[in-house]
Coordinates of C-alpha atoms in Angstrom, one line a residue:
A1 CA -9.3 -7.8 9.1
L2 CA -6.4 -7.6 6.7
R3 CA -5.4 -11.0 5.4
W4 CA -1.9 -11.8 4.2
V5 CA -2.2 -14.5 1.5
G6 CA 0.6 -16.7 0.2
P7 CA 1.3 -17.5 -3.5
E8 CA -1.0 -20.6 -3.4
G9 CA -3.9 -18.5 -1.9
E10 CA -3.4 -19.8 1.6
E11 CA -3.9 -17.4 4.5
L12 CA -0.6 -16.7 6.2
E13 CA -1.7 -14.1 8.7
R14 CA -4.8 -12.1 9.7
L15 CA -4.4 -8.6 11.1
P16 CA -7.2 -6.8 12.9
L17 CA -8.1 -3.4 11.5
D18 CA -9.6 -0.5 13.4
P19 CA -13.0 0.1 11.8
D20 CA -12.8 3.8 12.8
A21 CA -9.6 4.4 10.9
F22 CA -10.6 5.1 7.4
C23 CA -10.2 7.8 4.7
A24 CA -13.4 9.7 4.3
W25 CA -12.9 10.0 0.6
S26 CA -12.5 6.2 0.1
A27 CA -14.9 4.4 -2.2
P28 CA -17.2 2.1 -0.3
G29 CA -16.6 -1.6 -0.5
N30 CA -13.9 -4.2 -0.1
A31 CA -10.7 -4.6 -2.0
T32 CA -8.9 -8.0 -2.2
G33 CA -5.6 -8.7 -3.9
G34 CA -2.0 -9.4 -3.4
L35 CA 0.2 -6.8 -1.7
V36 CA 2.8 -4.8 -3.7
Y37 CA 5.3 -2.5 -1.8
G38 CA 5.7 0.7 -3.7
H39 CA 8.1 2.7 -1.5
Y40 CA 6.7 6.3 -1.5
G41 CA 4.5 5.7 -4.6
R42 CA 6.3 8.4 -6.6
P43 CA 6.5 8.1 -10.4
Q44 CA 10.1 6.9 -10.1
D45 CA 9.1 4.3 -7.5
L46 CA 6.4 2.9 -9.8
A47 CA 8.8 3.0 -12.7
E48 CA 11.3 0.9 -10.7
L49 CA 8.6 -1.7 -10.1
R50 CA 7.8 -1.9 -13.8
A51 CA 11.5 -2.2 -14.6
R52 CA 11.6 -5.2 -12.2
G53 CA 8.6 -6.8 -13.9
V54 CA 6.3 -6.1 -10.9
S55 CA 2.7 -5.0 -11.7
A56 CA 0.3 -3.4 -9.2
R57 CA -2.7 -4.2 -11.4
G58 CA -5.3 -6.0 -9.3
H59 CA -3.3 -5.7 -6.1
L60 CA -3.2 -3.5 -3.0
M61 CA -0.2 -1.2 -2.7
L62 CA 1.6 -0.6 0.5
L63 CA 3.1 3.0 0.5
R64 CA 5.1 5.1 3.0
L65 CA 3.8 8.5 4.0
G66 CA 6.0 11.4 3.1
R67 CA 7.6 12.8 0.0
G68 CA 4.3 13.7 -1.6
S69 CA 0.7 14.0 -0.6
P70 CA -1.5 11.0 0.2
A71 CA -3.8 12.1 -2.7
Q72 CA -0.9 11.9 -5.1
K73 CA 0.1 8.5 -3.9
V74 CA -3.5 7.1 -4.2
A75 CA -3.8 8.6 -7.7
A76 CA -0.5 7.1 -8.9
A77 CA -1.4 3.7 -7.4
A78 CA -4.8 3.8 -9.2
G79 CA -3.1 4.8 -12.4
A80 CA -0.9 1.7 -12.0
G81 CA -4.0 -0.4 -11.7
A82 CA -4.0 -1.0 -7.9
V83 CA -7.3 -1.8 -6.3
G84 CA -6.5 -0.2 -3.0
V85 CA -3.7 1.6 -1.0
L86 CA -2.5 1.1 2.5
L87 CA -0.5 4.2 3.7
Y88 CA 1.8 3.9 6.7
P89 CA 4.1 6.3 8.6
D90 CA 7.6 4.9 8.6
P91 CA 9.6 5.7 11.8
Q92 CA 12.6 6.6 9.7
D93 CA 10.6 9.5 8.2
T94 CA 9.5 11.1 11.5
A95 CA 11.6 13.2 13.8
G96 CA 11.6 12.5 17.5
P97 CA 9.9 9.8 19.5

C-alpha cells in the first residue's frame, strides 16, 4: 500500500497498490519518503523545484507521463536524489476517452 504521511509523520491515507503493476527494471525493495510533485520530470521542471527551495532528496517523485520517456524521468529524479518515482497518465495528456 502507498501511505500518504503528514508533516508530523502521521498517516493521512493508505492507498492499495496492485502488486502485478510494476516496472520490470525497478530495483527490488521498498522506498519510503515524502512525496514531491515534479510535473513531467524534465530538467526545467526540476530546476523550478530547486528555485522554489524544494528538494527531491530522500523523497518519492510523482511525475506525469508524456513529454519525455519514462527512463529519462526516472534518471532525472534519481539524479535529483529521489528514492523512487511514481509515474501516472494525466487525462489532460491523452486524446479521446
